[in-house]
Short mmCIF file of C-alpha atoms and ligand atoms in Angstrom, two decimals:
data_model
loop_
_atom_site.label_atom_id
_atom_site.label_comp_id
_atom_site.label_asym_id
_atom_site.label_seq_id
_atom_site.Cartn_x
_atom_site.Cartn_y
_atom_site.Cartn_z
CA MET A 1 0.00 0.00 0.00
CA ASN A 2 1.02 3.62 -0.40
CA LEU A 3 1.34 5.19 3.02
CA THR A 4 2.28 8.61 4.32
CA ILE A 5 3.41 9.31 7.86
CA ILE A 6 3.31 12.83 9.23
CA GLY A 7 6.13 13.44 11.70
CA ALA A 8 9.53 11.75 11.97
CA GLY A 9 9.55 11.59 15.78
CA TYR A 10 9.71 8.34 17.70
CA VAL A 11 6.27 7.11 16.74
CA GLY A 12 6.36 8.28 13.13
CA LEU A 13 9.80 6.99 12.30
CA VAL A 14 9.23 3.61 13.91
CA THR A 15 5.80 3.22 12.28
CA GLY A 16 7.25 4.19 8.89
CA ALA A 17 10.22 1.85 9.21
CA VAL A 18 8.04 -1.09 10.28
CA PHE A 19 5.41 -0.70 7.53
CA SER A 20 8.07 -0.13 4.87
CA ASP A 21 9.78 -3.33 6.01
CA PHE A 22 6.57 -5.19 5.15
CA GLY A 23 6.92 -3.97 1.56
CA ASN A 24 4.61 -0.93 1.67
CA LYS A 25 5.69 2.30 -0.03
CA VAL A 26 6.07 4.77 2.81
CA ARG A 27 6.74 8.49 2.66
CA ILE A 28 7.47 10.36 5.87
CA ILE A 29 6.67 14.07 5.90
CA GLU A 30 8.78 16.07 8.32
CA ILE A 31 8.86 19.87 8.44
CA ASP A 32 12.33 20.04 10.00
CA GLN A 33 14.70 20.22 6.98
CA GLU A 34 17.75 19.39 9.09
CA LYS A 35 16.10 16.21 10.29
CA ILE A 36 15.29 15.18 6.71
CA LYS A 37 18.85 15.81 5.59
CA LYS A 38 20.15 13.59 8.39
CA LEU A 39 17.58 10.87 7.74
CA LYS A 40 18.42 10.81 4.04
CA LYS A 41 22.05 10.24 5.03
CA GLY A 42 20.94 7.34 7.21
CA GLU A 43 21.27 9.19 10.53
CA VAL A 44 18.49 8.63 13.05
CA PRO A 45 18.13 11.69 15.31
CA PHE A 46 17.81 9.67 18.53
CA TYR A 47 19.13 6.41 19.95
CA GLU A 48 16.82 3.44 19.41
CA PRO A 49 18.28 -0.06 19.07
CA GLY A 50 17.94 -1.46 15.52
CA LEU A 51 16.11 1.54 14.08
CA LYS A 52 19.05 3.00 12.17
CA GLU A 53 19.60 -0.30 10.37
CA LEU A 54 15.89 -0.75 9.58
CA VAL A 55 15.62 2.80 8.23
CA ALA A 56 18.79 2.35 6.13
CA LYS A 57 17.63 -1.00 4.75
CA ASN A 58 14.25 0.29 3.62
CA THR A 59 15.58 3.63 2.38
CA ALA A 60 18.00 1.70 0.16
CA LYS A 61 15.09 -0.38 -1.19
CA LYS A 62 13.22 2.91 -1.83
CA ASN A 63 10.33 1.63 0.32
CA LEU A 64 10.97 4.48 2.75
CA GLN A 65 11.34 8.07 1.62
CA PHE A 66 11.51 11.42 3.38
CA THR A 67 10.08 14.73 2.25
CA ASN A 68 8.88 18.04 3.61
CA SER A 69 6.22 18.36 0.94
CA TYR A 70 2.58 17.48 1.58
CA GLN A 71 1.95 18.23 -2.08
CA GLU A 72 4.34 15.49 -3.11
CA ALA A 73 3.25 12.78 -0.68
CA ILE A 74 -0.46 13.17 0.12
CA PRO A 75 -2.07 12.73 -3.35
CA LYS A 76 -0.44 9.27 -3.70
CA SER A 77 -1.50 7.97 -0.29
CA GLU A 78 -4.19 5.45 0.57
CA ILE A 79 -3.55 5.68 4.30
CA ILE A 80 -2.03 8.67 6.12
CA PHE A 81 -0.76 8.30 9.67
CA VAL A 82 -0.63 11.42 11.82
CA CYS A 83 2.20 11.02 14.33
CA VAL A 84 2.79 14.59 15.47
CA GLY A 85 3.42 15.59 19.08
CA THR A 86 0.55 16.51 21.40
CA PRO A 87 2.47 17.98 24.34
CA THR A 88 0.83 18.94 27.61
CA LYS A 89 2.33 22.27 28.57
CA ASN A 90 1.15 22.33 32.17
CA LEU A 91 2.31 19.08 33.73
CA GLN A 92 0.10 19.59 36.77
CA GLY A 93 -3.05 19.14 34.72
CA GLY A 94 -3.67 20.81 31.45
CA LYS A 95 -5.18 20.22 28.07
CA PRO A 96 -2.90 18.66 25.46
CA ASP A 97 -1.76 21.09 22.80
CA LEU A 98 -3.36 19.90 19.56
CA SER A 99 -2.02 22.69 17.35
CA TYR A 100 0.41 20.41 15.44
CA LEU A 101 -2.42 17.96 14.85
CA TYR A 102 -4.71 20.68 13.45
CA GLU A 103 -1.92 22.10 11.27
CA ALA A 104 -1.07 18.66 9.88
CA THR A 105 -4.66 17.67 9.14
CA LYS A 106 -5.28 21.02 7.43
CA SER A 107 -2.28 20.40 5.15
CA ILE A 108 -3.48 16.85 4.49
CA ALA A 109 -6.97 18.08 3.56
CA GLU A 110 -5.61 20.80 1.28
CA ASN A 111 -3.59 18.24 -0.67
CA LEU A 112 -6.04 15.32 -0.90
CA LYS A 113 -6.74 14.28 -4.50
CA GLU A 114 -8.22 10.80 -3.93
CA PRO A 115 -10.24 9.43 -1.00
CA ALA A 116 -7.94 8.37 1.83
CA ILE A 117 -7.96 7.08 5.40
CA ILE A 118 -6.39 9.37 7.96
CA VAL A 119 -5.21 7.47 11.01
CA VAL A 120 -4.48 9.45 14.16
CA LYS A 121 -1.61 7.77 16.03
CA SER A 122 -0.84 10.75 18.24
CA THR A 123 -2.30 10.57 21.74
CA VAL A 124 -5.41 12.77 21.64
CA PRO A 125 -8.52 13.32 23.80
CA PRO A 126 -11.51 11.07 23.13
CA GLY A 127 -13.81 12.80 20.68
CA THR A 128 -11.01 14.47 18.70
CA ASN A 129 -11.78 12.64 15.44
CA MET A 130 -15.30 14.11 15.23
CA LYS A 131 -13.86 17.63 15.58
CA LEU A 132 -11.07 16.88 13.11
CA ALA A 133 -13.56 15.67 10.51
CA GLU A 134 -15.45 18.98 10.70
CA TRP A 135 -12.16 20.90 10.57
CA MET A 136 -10.80 19.04 7.54
CA LYS A 137 -14.04 19.44 5.58
CA LYS A 138 -13.33 23.17 5.52
CA PHE A 139 -10.29 22.53 3.33
CA THR A 140 -11.35 19.74 0.96
CA LYS A 141 -14.23 18.36 -1.05
CA VAL A 142 -12.53 14.96 -1.41
CA ASP A 143 -13.90 12.06 0.64
CA PHE A 144 -11.87 10.92 3.63
CA ASN A 145 -12.31 8.75 6.71
CA LEU A 146 -10.70 9.18 10.09
CA ALA A 147 -9.55 6.38 12.37
CA SER A 148 -7.55 6.06 15.54
CA VAL A 149 -4.84 3.44 16.01
CA PRO A 150 -2.99 4.33 19.22
CA GLU A 151 0.69 3.51 19.62
CA PHE A 152 1.88 1.54 22.65
CA LEU A 153 5.60 1.28 21.90
CA LYS A 154 8.19 1.78 24.63
CA GLU A 155 11.42 3.63 23.91
CA GLY A 156 14.40 1.31 23.88
CA THR A 157 12.27 -1.62 22.69
CA ALA A 158 10.31 0.27 20.07
CA LEU A 159 10.89 -2.19 17.22
CA GLU A 160 10.16 -5.30 19.26
CA ASP A 161 6.99 -3.59 20.59
CA SER A 162 5.93 -2.68 17.04
CA PHE A 163 6.69 -6.02 15.38
CA HIS A 164 5.17 -7.96 18.30
CA PRO A 165 2.64 -5.72 20.07
CA SER A 166 0.40 -7.03 22.85
CA ARG A 167 -2.56 -5.69 20.89
CA VAL A 168 -3.56 -3.61 17.89
CA VAL A 169 -6.43 -1.28 18.74
CA ILE A 170 -8.36 -0.03 15.73
CA GLY A 171 -10.82 2.72 16.47
CA ALA A 172 -13.03 3.46 13.47
CA GLU A 173 -16.68 3.91 12.65
CA ASN A 174 -16.63 2.67 9.02
CA LYS A 175 -16.53 -1.08 8.17
CA LEU A 176 -14.45 -0.67 4.99
CA VAL A 177 -11.91 1.41 6.88
CA ILE A 178 -11.65 -1.28 9.56
CA LYS A 179 -11.17 -3.94 6.86
CA LYS A 180 -8.39 -1.98 5.20
CA LEU A 181 -6.59 -1.27 8.47
CA LEU A 182 -6.83 -4.93 9.49
CA LEU A 183 -5.27 -5.83 6.13
CA LEU A 184 -2.46 -3.33 6.64
CA HIS A 185 -1.69 -4.83 10.06
CA LYS A 186 -1.94 -8.43 8.78
CA LYS A 187 1.74 -9.24 9.23
CA ILE A 188 1.74 -7.92 12.79
CA PRO A 189 0.80 -10.56 15.39
CA GLY A 190 -1.11 -9.89 18.63
CA LYS A 191 -4.71 -9.45 19.70
CA ARG A 192 -7.03 -7.10 17.80
CA LEU A 193 -9.58 -4.80 19.34
CA ILE A 194 -12.02 -3.03 17.08
CA CYS A 195 -13.86 -0.18 18.78
CA ASN A 196 -15.04 3.34 18.16
CA SER A 197 -12.39 6.05 17.75
CA SER A 198 -13.12 7.71 21.12
CA SER A 199 -12.69 4.41 22.96
CA ALA A 200 -9.40 3.79 21.14
CA GLN A 201 -8.18 7.22 22.24
CA MET A 202 -9.32 6.59 25.82
CA ILE A 203 -7.56 3.18 25.86
CA LYS A 204 -4.29 4.97 25.20
CA TYR A 205 -4.80 7.47 28.06
CA ALA A 206 -6.07 4.73 30.35
CA SER A 207 -3.03 2.52 29.71
CA ASN A 208 -0.55 5.37 30.03
CA THR A 209 -2.02 6.48 33.34
CA PHE A 210 -2.75 3.08 34.85
CA LEU A 211 0.90 1.99 34.48
CA PRO A 212 2.38 4.98 36.35
CA MET A 213 -0.34 4.51 38.98
CA LYS A 214 0.91 0.93 39.42
CA ILE A 215 4.51 2.17 39.70
CA THR A 216 3.49 4.83 42.20
CA PHE A 217 1.71 2.25 44.30
CA ALA A 218 4.95 0.22 44.41
CA ASN A 219 6.92 3.35 45.35
CA SER A 220 4.59 4.23 48.22
CA LEU A 221 4.59 0.64 49.39
CA ALA A 222 8.41 0.68 49.27
CA ILE A 223 8.51 3.61 51.69
CA LEU A 224 6.16 1.73 53.99
CA CYS A 225 8.32 -1.41 53.69
CA GLU A 226 11.31 0.63 54.88
CA LYS A 227 9.37 1.64 57.96
CA LEU A 228 7.91 -1.80 58.71
CA GLY A 229 10.87 -4.04 57.86
CA ALA A 230 9.54 -5.76 54.72
CA ASP A 231 11.43 -6.01 51.42
CA ILE A 232 9.65 -4.40 48.45
CA LYS A 233 11.30 -6.78 45.98
CA GLU A 234 9.85 -9.78 47.78
CA VAL A 235 6.52 -8.05 48.26
CA THR A 236 6.07 -7.08 44.57
CA LYS A 237 7.26 -10.53 43.51
CA GLY A 238 4.52 -12.06 45.63
CA MET A 239 1.93 -9.58 44.37
CA GLY A 240 2.95 -10.14 40.77
CA MET A 241 2.27 -13.87 41.03
CA ASP A 242 -1.42 -13.03 41.14
CA LYS A 243 -2.53 -13.10 37.51
CA ARG A 244 -4.93 -10.25 38.20
CA ILE A 245 -2.04 -8.01 39.26
CA GLY A 246 0.87 -9.20 37.09
CA PRO A 247 4.58 -8.67 37.78
CA LEU A 248 5.36 -5.77 35.43
CA PHE A 249 5.64 -2.06 36.27
CA LEU A 250 5.99 -2.74 39.97
CA ASP A 251 9.67 -1.80 40.20
CA ALA A 252 10.16 0.81 42.90
CA GLY A 253 12.70 3.56 42.39
CA LEU A 254 13.05 7.26 41.69
CA GLY A 255 9.60 7.37 40.08
CA TYR A 256 8.33 7.40 36.53
CA GLY A 257 9.44 9.90 33.88
CA GLY A 258 9.67 10.04 30.11
CA SER A 259 7.80 11.70 27.31
CA CYS A 260 4.48 9.94 27.89
CA PHE A 261 3.45 9.11 31.46
CA PRO A 262 3.79 12.62 33.00
CA LYS A 263 2.15 14.34 30.03
CA ASP A 264 -0.68 11.84 29.71
CA ILE A 265 -1.54 11.93 33.42
CA ALA A 266 -1.59 15.73 33.26
CA ALA A 267 -3.81 15.58 30.18
CA LEU A 268 -6.23 13.14 31.78
CA VAL A 269 -6.45 15.27 34.92
CA GLY A 270 -7.11 18.32 32.72
CA LEU A 271 -9.65 16.53 30.53
CA ALA A 272 -11.46 15.29 33.63
CA GLU A 273 -11.53 18.79 35.09
CA ASN A 274 -12.99 20.15 31.85
CA ALA A 275 -15.63 17.46 31.96
CA GLY A 276 -16.52 18.43 35.57
CA PHE A 277 -14.78 15.48 37.25
CA ASP A 278 -12.06 15.82 39.87
CA PHE A 279 -9.71 12.87 39.18
CA LYS A 280 -8.25 12.86 42.71
CA LEU A 281 -6.56 9.49 42.29
CA MET A 282 -4.37 10.72 39.43
CA LYS A 283 -3.54 13.97 41.24
CA ALA A 284 -2.27 11.89 44.15
CA VAL A 285 -0.15 9.85 41.72
CA GLN A 286 1.45 13.05 40.38
CA LYS A 287 2.20 14.39 43.86
CA THR A 288 3.55 11.09 45.17
CA ASN A 289 5.85 10.72 42.16
CA GLU A 290 7.30 14.18 42.76
CA GLU A 291 7.95 13.38 46.41
CA MET A 292 10.13 10.35 45.55
CA ILE A 293 13.07 12.59 44.67
CA ASN A 294 13.22 14.12 48.13
CA HIS A 295 12.95 10.70 49.68
CA PHE A 296 16.24 9.85 47.97
CA VAL A 297 17.86 13.18 48.80
CA ARG A 298 17.05 12.58 52.49
CA LYS A 299 18.47 9.05 52.26
CA THR A 300 21.72 10.41 50.82
CA GLU A 301 21.97 13.07 53.52
CA LYS A 302 21.40 10.46 56.21
CA LEU A 303 24.17 8.24 54.85
CA CYS A 304 26.52 11.25 54.63
CA GLN A 305 26.08 12.11 58.32
CA GLY A 306 23.45 14.75 57.74
CA SER A 307 24.94 16.87 54.94
CA ILE A 308 25.88 16.40 51.31
CA LYS A 309 27.50 19.82 50.98
CA ASP A 310 30.71 19.46 48.91
CA LYS A 311 30.23 15.70 48.67
CA VAL A 312 31.10 14.26 45.25
CA ILE A 313 28.07 12.29 44.09
CA VAL A 314 28.26 10.17 40.94
CA VAL A 315 24.91 9.64 39.22
CA LEU A 316 24.87 6.60 36.93
CA GLY A 317 22.31 6.93 34.12
CA LEU A 318 20.88 10.24 32.97
CA ALA A 319 18.15 9.49 30.44
CA PHE A 320 14.60 8.88 31.68
CA LYS A 321 15.37 5.18 31.54
CA PRO A 322 18.26 3.00 30.33
CA GLY A 323 18.47 2.08 26.65
CA THR A 324 17.59 5.54 25.36
CA SER A 325 19.13 9.01 25.04
CA ASP A 326 15.77 10.65 25.76
CA MET A 327 16.04 13.09 28.65
CA ARG A 328 12.40 14.18 28.69
CA GLU A 329 11.09 14.28 32.27
CA SER A 330 14.09 12.29 33.41
CA ARG A 331 14.10 11.66 37.14
CA SER A 332 17.90 11.99 37.09
CA VAL A 333 17.54 15.65 36.12
CA SER A 334 15.19 16.40 39.04
CA LEU A 335 17.42 14.40 41.35
CA ILE A 336 20.64 16.16 40.29
CA LYS A 337 19.03 19.59 40.64
CA GLU A 338 17.84 18.77 44.18
CA LEU A 339 21.26 17.39 45.17
CA GLN A 340 22.94 20.52 43.77
CA LYS A 341 20.59 22.73 45.81
CA LYS A 342 22.02 21.03 48.90
CA GLY A 343 25.58 21.78 47.79
CA ALA A 344 26.57 18.40 46.31
CA LEU A 345 29.16 18.24 43.51
CA ILE A 346 27.81 16.15 40.69
CA ARG A 347 29.59 13.82 38.30
CA ALA A 348 27.37 12.01 35.86
CA CYS A 349 27.66 9.03 33.55
CA ASP A 350 25.51 7.79 30.69
CA PRO A 351 26.50 5.68 27.69
CA VAL A 352 24.38 7.67 25.20
CA ALA A 353 22.60 10.64 26.81
CA ILE A 354 25.45 13.01 27.76
CA PRO A 355 24.99 15.42 24.80
CA GLU A 356 21.27 15.73 25.64
CA ALA A 357 21.96 16.07 29.37
CA LYS A 358 24.33 18.98 28.73
CA LYS A 359 21.38 20.98 27.38
CA LEU A 360 19.46 20.60 30.66
CA LEU A 361 22.00 20.61 33.47
CA THR A 362 24.70 22.98 34.67
CA ASN A 363 27.80 22.47 36.82
CA VAL A 364 27.99 18.76 36.10
CA GLU A 365 31.16 16.86 35.19
CA TYR A 366 30.44 14.15 32.61
CA PHE A 367 32.15 10.79 32.21
CA LEU A 368 31.63 7.85 29.88
CA ASP A 369 33.73 5.59 32.09
CA PRO A 370 32.05 5.01 35.49
CA TYR A 371 35.36 4.03 37.12
CA LYS A 372 36.93 7.38 36.15
CA ALA A 373 33.87 9.17 37.55
CA LEU A 374 33.96 7.21 40.78
CA GLU A 375 37.65 7.83 41.48
CA GLY A 376 37.77 9.80 44.74
CA ALA A 377 33.97 10.12 44.87
CA ASP A 378 31.91 10.01 48.05
CA VAL A 379 28.62 8.56 46.80
CA LEU A 380 27.56 6.26 43.99
CA MET A 381 23.94 6.80 43.08
CA VAL A 382 21.94 4.92 40.46
CA GLY A 383 20.04 7.40 38.28
CA SER A 384 17.98 5.84 35.49
CA GLY A 385 16.06 2.66 36.18
CA PRO A 386 14.52 0.24 36.60
CA TYR A 387 16.65 -2.20 34.64
CA SER A 388 19.83 -0.10 34.29
CA TRP A 389 22.67 -0.40 31.82
CA GLU A 390 24.66 -3.65 32.02
CA GLU A 391 27.91 -1.75 32.65
CA TYR A 392 26.43 -0.13 35.75
CA LYS A 393 24.74 -3.32 36.97
CA ASN A 394 27.96 -5.29 36.71
CA LEU A 395 30.37 -2.83 38.33
CA ASP A 396 33.42 -4.29 40.04
CA PHE A 397 32.85 -3.23 43.64
CA VAL A 398 36.15 -4.70 44.84
CA LYS A 399 37.86 -2.22 42.53
CA LEU A 400 35.48 0.57 43.56
CA LYS A 401 36.28 -0.03 47.22
CA LYS A 402 39.87 0.89 46.44
CA ILE A 403 39.20 3.97 44.30
CA MET A 404 36.18 5.62 45.97
CA LYS A 405 36.80 8.06 48.80
CA GLY A 406 33.48 7.54 50.56
CA LYS A 407 31.87 4.13 50.49
CA VAL A 408 28.23 5.16 50.11
CA VAL A 409 25.95 3.46 47.58
CA ILE A 410 22.42 4.67 46.97
CA ASP A 411 20.88 1.91 44.90
CA SER A 412 17.81 3.83 43.71
CA TRP A 413 16.42 0.86 41.76
CA ASN A 414 17.60 -2.11 43.85
CA ILE A 415 19.93 -3.41 41.16
CA TYR A 416 22.80 -4.49 43.46
CA ASN A 417 23.27 -7.31 45.93
CA LYS A 418 22.83 -5.52 49.24
CA ASP A 419 24.54 -8.20 51.38
CA LYS A 420 27.57 -8.43 49.09
CA LEU A 421 28.09 -4.66 49.18
CA LYS A 422 27.68 -4.47 52.94
CA LYS A 423 30.21 -7.31 53.36
CA LEU A 424 32.66 -5.34 51.22
CA GLY A 425 32.33 -2.44 53.64
CA PHE A 426 29.98 -0.15 51.66
CA THR A 427 27.27 1.86 53.37
CA TYR A 428 24.29 0.81 51.29
CA GLU A 429 20.69 1.88 50.92
CA GLY A 430 18.28 0.69 48.29
CA ILE A 431 14.58 1.45 48.18
CA GLY A 432 12.04 -0.40 50.28
CA ARG A 433 14.44 -2.95 51.73
C1 UDX B 1 5.48 4.33 27.95
C2 UDX B 1 4.51 3.14 27.79
O1 UDX B 1 5.06 1.98 28.42
C3 UDX B 1 4.23 2.88 26.32
O2 UDX B 1 3.28 1.83 26.20
C4 UDX B 1 3.69 4.16 25.68
O3 UDX B 1 3.48 3.97 24.30
C5 UDX B 1 4.65 5.32 25.91
O4 UDX B 1 4.92 5.47 27.30
P1 UDX B 1 8.09 4.73 27.66
O5 UDX B 1 7.80 6.14 28.07
O6 UDX B 1 8.99 4.48 26.50
O7 UDX B 1 6.73 3.97 27.35
O8 UDX B 1 8.78 4.02 28.91
P2 UDX B 1 8.45 2.87 29.96
O9 UDX B 1 9.38 1.76 29.77
O10 UDX B 1 7.02 2.55 30.02
O11 UDX B 1 8.88 3.62 31.31
C6 UDX B 1 8.26 4.83 31.73
C7 UDX B 1 8.79 5.27 33.06
O12 UDX B 1 8.37 4.39 34.09
C8 UDX B 1 10.31 5.32 33.16
O13 UDX B 1 10.69 6.50 33.81
C9 UDX B 1 10.67 4.10 33.97
O14 UDX B 1 11.88 4.26 34.67
C10 UDX B 1 9.48 4.03 34.90
N1 UDX B 1 9.23 2.67 35.46
C11 UDX B 1 8.90 1.64 34.64
C12 UDX B 1 9.29 2.48 36.84
O15 UDX B 1 9.56 3.41 37.59
N2 UDX B 1 9.01 1.24 37.33
C13 UDX B 1 8.68 0.18 36.55
O16 UDX B 1 8.43 -0.91 37.09
C14 UDX B 1 8.63 0.39 35.15
#
């Protein structure tokens, strides 16, 4: 099929690469000329395992092309995916900004020559497709149908999540549209759910707010475990054995971050408020997540005899989670800023995110090699979690014992063997143990 994708961000680029790999002819429209230039040269503007190779392979086959021209791409398209950003400016609870979506759909409408299906992949409030249909009709007389196929990919495992998703949700009102979208997704395994477009959009918000709620529950429980002498790892393991609960997204740590969870919770809180409903549960999740940072700052102070002023603290992992260079809403950034406020001297390590981190942080010394960073340091602190980079998980603590000045380890995501470290003479604190 002839497909067009609007937006070469995470979702757009991955969607384009995956569908082109199935033999479809895919054009990606991106307004940023610099980005197009890089993509044409085979450079992917962010770190995502396997994506560069997949883009290069399908660009070489001419199944994947990049352009900034709606005029060139839209008239040839049977299905157009809209993958533009829908940021939430006020992260306490605000409406998502749909201006990119409206701009993109206007340009699509103005350039339609043949009937087409426009699939909204961006995360948008339920009911958006009805409004978009009215909006687009102002700019075209050509027939079109709107559908909603939300994206559930995780950064770092985006390709695996796209080639083998848990489910494909198709939200559409027209039977022929559903048939065509099912055909397009034929080579992708996983369950199918056909529903109306508003439900599809709500499924996305519901999933992206339920998961951080689950994480936040584990974080609160971890604090309680610390007070009552239980071990959060054992507790969540036991909880996760119940099929109704499941073991995933129960890892306690610094809290959730990233480009989706914080913005989608804020959007849901805002949408609820607009609809006259006070979503207290989600507000509590937001507040509790924020408070996790100070919990860790207090832990560090306690282990440093009450003050971290002039202490050299090494933060391992800067991106919002390991396996990505994405710094959006990274807990490490909030953590480092709080530690700096208390006078700590920060050294930071990350295998791929240092250039991005430099844009957000000041007065930080960066290292690729954790051993160099930890030489003469007072505190080792795990930043991004929950799974962490292999090189940080497998550090040689016998060596570290010799080179670190202080012997304090704050294991923010419980990735180390507490007993082993204590035996080696480290002062150790994890979370909830
Ligand atoms: C998320 C959703 O998982 C995905 O389905 C959606 O499409 C986009 O948003 P992503 O933001 O890439 O994906 O990251 P994810 O792996 O879900 O992690 C989000 C945050 O939760 C990270 O900050 C991570 O550290 C944190 N997390 C995750 C925990 O704190 N504990 C856990 O057990 C799991």
